[in-house]
PDB file of C-alpha atoms in Angstrom:
ATOM      1  CA  MET B   3      11.806  14.402   8.239  1.00 46.00           C
ATOM      2  CA  ALA B   4      12.397  14.199   4.539  1.00 50.00           C
ATOM      3  CA  ALA B   5      12.686  17.555   2.898  1.00 55.00           C
ATOM      4  CA  GLY B   6       9.684  18.474   0.792  1.00 65.00           C
ATOM      5  CA  LYS B   7       7.537  15.408   1.695  1.00 84.00           C
ATOM      6  CA  ILE B   8       4.026  16.007   0.306  1.00 91.00           C
ATOM      7  CA  TYR B   9       0.979  14.957   2.237  1.00 97.00           C
ATOM      8  CA  PHE B  10      -2.588  14.897   0.960  1.00 97.00           C
ATOM      9  CA  LEU B  11      -3.536  16.866   4.143  1.00 97.00           C
ATOM     10  CA  GLU B  12      -1.310  18.256   6.915  1.00 97.00           C
ATOM     11  CA  ASP B  13      -0.784  20.578   9.762  1.00 96.00           C
ATOM     12  CA  ALA B  14       2.450  21.242  11.801  1.00 95.00           C
ATOM     13  CA  ASP B  15       2.309  17.886  13.570  1.00 96.00           C
ATOM     14  CA  VAL B  16       0.502  15.300  11.461  1.00 97.00           C
ATOM     15  CA  GLY B  17       0.452  14.407   7.756  1.00 97.00           C
ATOM     16  CA  LEU B  18      -2.295  12.387   6.130  1.00 98.00           C
ATOM     17  CA  ARG B  19      -1.350  10.300   3.090  1.00 97.00           C
ATOM     18  CA  THR B  20      -2.694   7.335   1.124  1.00 96.00           C
ATOM     19  CA  LEU B  21      -1.814   3.906   2.531  1.00 95.00           C
ATOM     20  CA  GLU B  22       1.209   2.191   0.933  1.00 94.00           C
ATOM     21  CA  GLU B  23       2.090  -1.361   0.529  1.00 93.00           C
ATOM     22  CA  ALA B  24       5.254  -0.677   2.520  1.00 93.00           C
ATOM     23  CA  ASP B  25       3.053   0.059   5.520  1.00 91.00           C
ATOM     24  CA  ALA B  26       2.377  -3.657   5.730  1.00 90.00           C
ATOM     25  CA  ASP B  27       6.069  -4.214   6.592  1.00 88.00           C
ATOM     26  CA  GLY B  28       5.897  -2.157   9.695  1.00 81.00           C
ATOM     27  CA  ASN B  29       3.756  -2.717  12.793  1.00 82.00           C
ATOM     28  CA  TYR B  30       0.488  -1.812  11.043  1.00 83.00           C
ATOM     29  CA  GLN B  31      -0.676  -5.515  10.833  1.00 81.00           C
ATOM     30  CA  ASN B  32      -0.042  -5.817  14.542  1.00 80.00           C
ATOM     31  CA  TRP B  33      -2.683  -3.118  15.380  1.00 83.00           C
ATOM     32  CA  PHE B  34      -5.475  -5.416  14.240  1.00 80.00           C
ATOM     33  CA  ASN B  35      -4.142  -8.343  16.174  1.00 75.00           C
ATOM     34  CA  ASP B  36      -3.659  -6.270  19.453  1.00 74.00           C
ATOM     35  CA  ALA B  37      -6.683  -6.697  21.804  1.00 71.00           C
ATOM     36  CA  GLN B  38      -5.889  -3.346  23.477  1.00 74.00           C
ATOM     37  CA  VAL B  39      -5.808  -1.337  20.281  1.00 71.00           C
ATOM     38  CA  CYS B  40      -9.024  -2.997  19.175  1.00 68.00           C
ATOM     39  CA  LYS B  41     -10.805  -3.063  22.543  1.00 73.00           C
ATOM     40  CA  TYR B  42     -13.673  -0.712  21.475  1.00 69.00           C
ATOM     41  CA  ASN B  43     -14.004  -1.508  17.757  1.00 73.00           C
ATOM     42  CA  SER B  44     -15.130  -4.448  15.571  1.00 74.00           C
ATOM     43  CA  HIS B  45     -11.593  -5.575  14.766  1.00 73.00           C
ATOM     44  CA  HIS B  46      -9.706  -8.414  16.551  1.00 59.00           C
ATOM     45  CA  ARG B  47     -12.406 -11.013  15.888  1.00 66.00           C
ATOM     46  CA  PHE B  48     -10.213 -12.792  13.290  1.00 68.00           C
ATOM     47  CA  ALA B  49      -6.517 -12.717  13.055  1.00 70.00           C
ATOM     48  CA  MET B  50      -5.171 -10.220  10.405  1.00 75.00           C
ATOM     49  CA  ALA B  51      -2.764 -11.788   7.959  1.00 82.00           C
ATOM     50  CA  LYS B  52      -0.291  -9.705   5.953  1.00 86.00           C
ATOM     51  CA  GLU B  53      -1.868 -10.795   2.622  1.00 89.00           C
ATOM     52  CA  GLU B  54      -5.280  -9.599   3.848  1.00 88.00           C
ATOM     53  CA  LEU B  55      -3.756  -6.263   4.922  1.00 86.00           C
ATOM     54  CA  LEU B  56      -2.009  -5.811   1.547  1.00 92.00           C
ATOM     55  CA  ALA B  57      -5.319  -6.553  -0.213  1.00 91.00           C
ATOM     56  CA  PHE B  58      -7.043  -3.830   1.931  1.00 89.00           C
ATOM     57  CA  ILE B  59      -4.278  -1.342   1.169  1.00 94.00           C
ATOM     58  CA  ARG B  60      -4.530  -1.998  -2.596  1.00 93.00           C
ATOM     59  CA  SER B  61      -8.361  -1.766  -2.512  1.00 92.00           C
ATOM     60  CA  SER B  62      -8.276   1.532  -0.579  1.00 93.00           C
ATOM     61  CA  HIS B  63      -6.883   3.405  -3.613  1.00 91.00           C
ATOM     62  CA  ASN B  64      -9.901   2.939  -5.774  1.00 90.00           C
ATOM     63  CA  LEU B  65     -12.817   3.950  -3.638  1.00 92.00           C
ATOM     64  CA  ARG B  66     -15.069   6.897  -4.161  1.00 90.00           C
ATOM     65  CA  ASP B  67     -17.295   6.112  -1.234  1.00 95.00           C
ATOM     66  CA  ALA B  68     -14.495   6.089   1.246  1.00 97.00           C
ATOM     67  CA  LEU B  69     -11.311   8.043   1.852  1.00 97.00           C
ATOM     68  CA  ILE B  70      -8.782   6.032   3.931  1.00 96.00           C
ATOM     69  CA  LEU B  71      -5.663   7.766   5.038  1.00 97.00           C
ATOM     70  CA  ALA B  72      -2.584   6.869   7.070  1.00 96.00           C
ATOM     71  CA  VAL B  73      -1.700   9.312   9.867  1.00 97.00           C
ATOM     72  CA  GLU B  74       1.974  10.138  10.139  1.00 96.00           C
ATOM     73  CA  LYS B  75       3.673  11.934  12.933  1.00 96.00           C
ATOM     74  CA  LYS B  76       5.585  14.418  10.825  1.00 95.00           C
ATOM     75  CA  GLU B  77       8.525  14.804  13.321  1.00 93.00           C
ATOM     76  CA  THR B  78       9.458  11.048  12.732  1.00 93.00           C
ATOM     77  CA  GLU B  79       7.425  10.154   9.692  1.00 93.00           C
ATOM     78  CA  ALA B  80       6.074   7.218  11.660  1.00 92.00           C
ATOM     79  CA  HIS B  81       2.739   5.740  10.640  1.00 93.00           C
ATOM     80  CA  ILE B  82       0.824   5.984  14.025  1.00 95.00           C
ATOM     81  CA  GLY B  83      -2.745   5.449  12.831  1.00 93.00           C
ATOM     82  CA  ASN B  84      -5.512   5.576  10.155  1.00 93.00           C
ATOM     83  CA  ILE B  85      -8.397   7.945   9.763  1.00 97.00           C
ATOM     84  CA  SER B  86     -11.177   7.600   7.183  1.00 96.00           C
ATOM     85  CA  LEU B  87     -14.393   8.917   5.845  1.00 98.00           C
ATOM     86  CA  GLN B  88     -16.577   5.821   5.106  1.00 96.00           C
ATOM     87  CA  ASN B  89     -20.013   5.374   3.578  1.00 97.00           C
ATOM     88  CA  ILE B  90     -19.700   8.715   1.823  1.00 98.00           C
ATOM     89  CA  ASN B  91     -23.224   9.502   0.615  1.00 97.00           C
ATOM     90  CA  TYR B  92     -23.129  12.359  -1.895  1.00 95.00           C
ATOM     91  CA  PHE B  93     -26.971  12.460  -2.093  1.00 97.00           C
ATOM     92  CA  ASP B  94     -27.466  13.053   1.610  1.00 97.00           C
ATOM     93  CA  ARG B  95     -23.989  14.800   1.865  1.00 98.00           C
ATOM     94  CA  ALA B  96     -22.917  12.773   4.828  1.00 98.00           C
ATOM     95  CA  ALA B  97     -20.162  10.400   5.900  1.00 98.00           C
ATOM     96  CA  GLU B  98     -18.979   8.375   8.791  1.00 98.00           C
ATOM     97  CA  ILE B  99     -15.531   9.171  10.351  1.00 98.00           C
ATOM     98  CA  SER B 100     -13.447   6.370  11.696  1.00 93.00           C
ATOM     99  CA  PHE B 101     -10.174   6.082  13.495  1.00 91.00           C
ATOM    100  CA  ILE B 102      -7.569   3.470  14.485  1.00 88.00           C
ATOM    101  CA  PHE B 103      -4.427   4.516  16.227  1.00 89.00           C
ATOM    102  CA  GLY B 104      -2.276   1.552  16.771  1.00 86.00           C
ATOM    103  CA  ASP B 105       0.942   3.122  17.938  1.00 83.00           C
ATOM    104  CA  LYS B 106       0.321   3.198  21.659  1.00 84.00           C
ATOM    105  CA  ALA B 107       3.429   5.290  22.406  1.00 86.00           C
ATOM    106  CA  ASN B 108       1.512   8.234  20.773  1.00 86.00           C
ATOM    107  CA  TRP B 109      -1.845   7.777  22.474  1.00 88.00           C
ATOM    108  CA  GLY B 110      -3.182  10.695  24.455  1.00 88.00           C
ATOM    109  CA  GLN B 111      -1.067  13.262  22.642  1.00 91.00           C
ATOM    110  CA  GLY B 112      -3.830  14.859  20.537  1.00 93.00           C
ATOM    111  CA  TYR B 113      -2.937  13.330  17.169  1.00 95.00           C
ATOM    112  CA  ALA B 114      -6.396  11.774  16.631  1.00 94.00           C
ATOM    113  CA  ALA B 115      -8.050  15.228  17.112  1.00 95.00           C
ATOM    114  CA  LYS B 116      -5.500  16.916  14.777  1.00 96.00           C
ATOM    115  CA  ALA B 117      -6.007  14.275  12.024  1.00 97.00           C
ATOM    116  CA  ALA B 118      -9.754  14.547  12.429  1.00 97.00           C
ATOM    117  CA  ARG B 119      -9.727  18.323  12.207  1.00 97.00           C
ATOM    118  CA  LEU B 120      -7.871  18.032   8.808  1.00 98.00           C
ATOM    119  CA  LEU B 121     -10.275  15.375   7.498  1.00 98.00           C
ATOM    120  CA  ILE B 122     -13.447  17.113   8.678  1.00 98.00           C
ATOM    121  CA  ASN B 123     -12.339  20.364   7.085  1.00 97.00           C
ATOM    122  CA  HIS B 124     -11.726  18.441   3.772  1.00 97.00           C
ATOM    123  CA  ALA B 125     -15.078  16.778   4.030  1.00 97.00           C
ATOM    124  CA  PHE B 126     -17.014  20.038   4.523  1.00 97.00           C
ATOM    125  CA  LEU B 127     -14.890  22.300   2.357  1.00 96.00           C
ATOM    126  CA  GLN B 128     -13.750  20.135  -0.507  1.00 96.00           C
ATOM    127  CA  LEU B 129     -16.258  17.192  -0.706  1.00 96.00           C
ATOM    128  CA  GLY B 130     -19.249  19.461  -0.014  1.00 96.00           C
ATOM    129  CA  LEU B 131     -20.512  17.208   2.852  1.00 98.00           C
ATOM    130  CA  ARG B 132     -22.939  18.626   5.388  1.00 98.00           C
ATOM    131  CA  ARG B 133     -22.843  16.004   8.091  1.00 98.00           C
ATOM    132  CA  ILE B 134     -20.151  13.728   9.675  1.00 98.00           C
ATOM    133  CA  PHE B 135     -21.036  11.032  12.196  1.00 98.00           C
ATOM    134  CA  PHE B 136     -19.552   8.192  14.146  1.00 97.00           C
ATOM    135  CA  GLY B 137     -20.539   5.512  16.587  1.00 96.00           C
ATOM    136  CA  THR B 138     -18.387   4.332  19.597  1.00 95.00           C
ATOM    137  CA  SER B 139     -18.773   1.942  22.458  1.00 93.00           C
ATOM    138  CA  ALA B 140     -20.257   3.419  25.549  1.00 95.00           C
ATOM    139  CA  ALA B 141     -17.041   2.211  27.282  1.00 92.00           C
ATOM    140  CA  ASN B 142     -14.764   4.178  24.872  1.00 91.00           C
ATOM    141  CA  LEU B 143     -14.436   7.348  26.900  1.00 93.00           C
ATOM    142  CA  ALA B 144     -11.388   8.498  24.943  1.00 90.00           C
ATOM    143  CA  MET B 145     -13.246   8.463  21.590  1.00 92.00           C
ATOM    144  CA  GLN B 146     -16.184  10.225  23.204  1.00 95.00           C
ATOM    145  CA  LYS B 147     -13.793  12.902  24.546  1.00 94.00           C
ATOM    146  CA  VAL B 148     -12.246  13.402  21.133  1.00 94.00           C
ATOM    147  CA  GLY B 149     -15.560  13.727  19.472  1.00 96.00           C
ATOM    148  CA  GLU B 150     -16.839  16.290  21.981  1.00 95.00           C
ATOM    149  CA  LYS B 151     -13.617  18.222  21.690  1.00 94.00           C
ATOM    150  CA  LEU B 152     -14.289  18.498  18.028  1.00 96.00           C
ATOM    151  CA  GLY B 153     -17.865  19.614  18.439  1.00 96.00           C
ATOM    152  CA  PHE B 154     -19.763  16.365  17.820  1.00 97.00           C
ATOM    153  CA  ARG B 155     -23.017  16.064  19.712  1.00 97.00           C
ATOM    154  CA  ARG B 156     -24.295  12.730  21.076  1.00 98.00           C
ATOM    155  CA  GLU B 157     -27.457  12.001  19.122  1.00 98.00           C
ATOM    156  CA  GLY B 158     -28.600   8.607  20.343  1.00 97.00           C
ATOM    157  CA  VAL B 159     -27.822   5.136  21.437  1.00 98.00           C
ATOM    158  CA  ARG B 160     -27.831   1.759  19.605  1.00 97.00           C
ATOM    159  CA  ARG B 161     -28.551  -0.544  22.635  1.00 98.00           C
ATOM    160  CA  GLU B 162     -26.309  -3.645  22.943  1.00 97.00           C
ATOM    161  CA  ALA B 163     -24.985  -3.291  19.397  1.00 95.00           C
ATOM    162  CA  LEU B 164     -21.367  -4.387  19.945  1.00 91.00           C
ATOM    163  CA  PHE B 165     -20.370  -7.706  21.306  1.00 91.00           C
ATOM    164  CA  LYS B 166     -16.813  -7.738  22.659  1.00 86.00           C
ATOM    165  CA  ASP B 167     -15.145  -9.703  25.425  1.00 85.00           C
ATOM    166  CA  GLY B 168     -18.196 -11.907  26.169  1.00 90.00           C
ATOM    167  CA  ARG B 169     -20.622  -9.053  26.622  1.00 92.00           C
ATOM    168  CA  PHE B 170     -22.750  -6.475  24.798  1.00 95.00           C
ATOM    169  CA  TYR B 171     -22.079  -2.755  24.767  1.00 93.00           C
ATOM    170  CA  ASP B 172     -24.306   0.096  23.755  1.00 96.00           C
ATOM    171  CA  ILE B 173     -22.966   2.216  20.855  1.00 96.00           C
ATOM    172  CA  TYR B 174     -23.241   6.006  21.332  1.00 98.00           C
ATOM    173  CA  GLU B 175     -23.978   7.848  18.041  1.00 98.00           C
ATOM    174  CA  TYR B 176     -22.418  11.243  17.523  1.00 98.00           C
ATOM    175  CA  GLY B 177     -22.992  13.836  14.718  1.00 98.00           C
ATOM    176  CA  LEU B 178     -21.581  17.132  13.522  1.00 98.00           C
ATOM    177  CA  LEU B 179     -23.175  19.482  11.078  1.00 97.00           C
ATOM    178  CA  LYS B 180     -21.239  21.799   8.824  1.00 97.00           C
ATOM    179  CA  GLU B 181     -22.792  24.911  10.429  1.00 95.00           C
ATOM    180  CA  GLU B 182     -21.685  23.693  13.887  1.00 95.00           C
ATOM    181  CA  TRP B 183     -18.075  23.259  12.689  1.00 94.00           C
ATOM    182  CA  GLU B 184     -15.319  25.673  13.774  1.00 79.00           C
ATOM    183  CA  CYS B 185     -12.234  25.386  11.577  1.00 68.00           C
ATOM    184  CA  GLY B 186      -9.779  26.713  14.220  1.00 50.00           C
ATOM    185  CA  ASP B 187      -7.120  24.671  15.968  1.00 48.00           C
ATOM    186  CA  VAL B 188      -8.018  21.872  18.407  1.00 42.00           C
TER     187      VAL B 188
END
């Protein structure tokens, strides 16, 4: 690990930083072209080209209604995923949290929950938000488990709202209110 590397948000294991153009030179582009990585989300419908990824990275720096961050495993400084607050609504004080973890070697090790804890703390304590929400495929048991571990409650179902692999899936909606949030370790 580089001495003194500064992250926007961090704990002992993960660092959250802005996306960098150099990320497009790694395996980041492959995440969106990998059917297994995108199995439960709306990606992998069109091939992702490097130029498109670079445009996304550049545009992510100028947003005020979204905060898109790379997740690095601090031990190796490897870019293992992204986490974001999207559709930030400062009137209703709410935002949607979204994840993509493309480095499959790091799946199931708690990095998504650690990154989410950092971002949720930031959303509630720095941005003044009151509600964080997400939707996930009814088949995405891993995301449901992460959400429940973080204290999210299942609030409803959007029936047959996601079309993947030739069939429709329900989307489970989850929400977390600031007063329900516990800032301790996951």
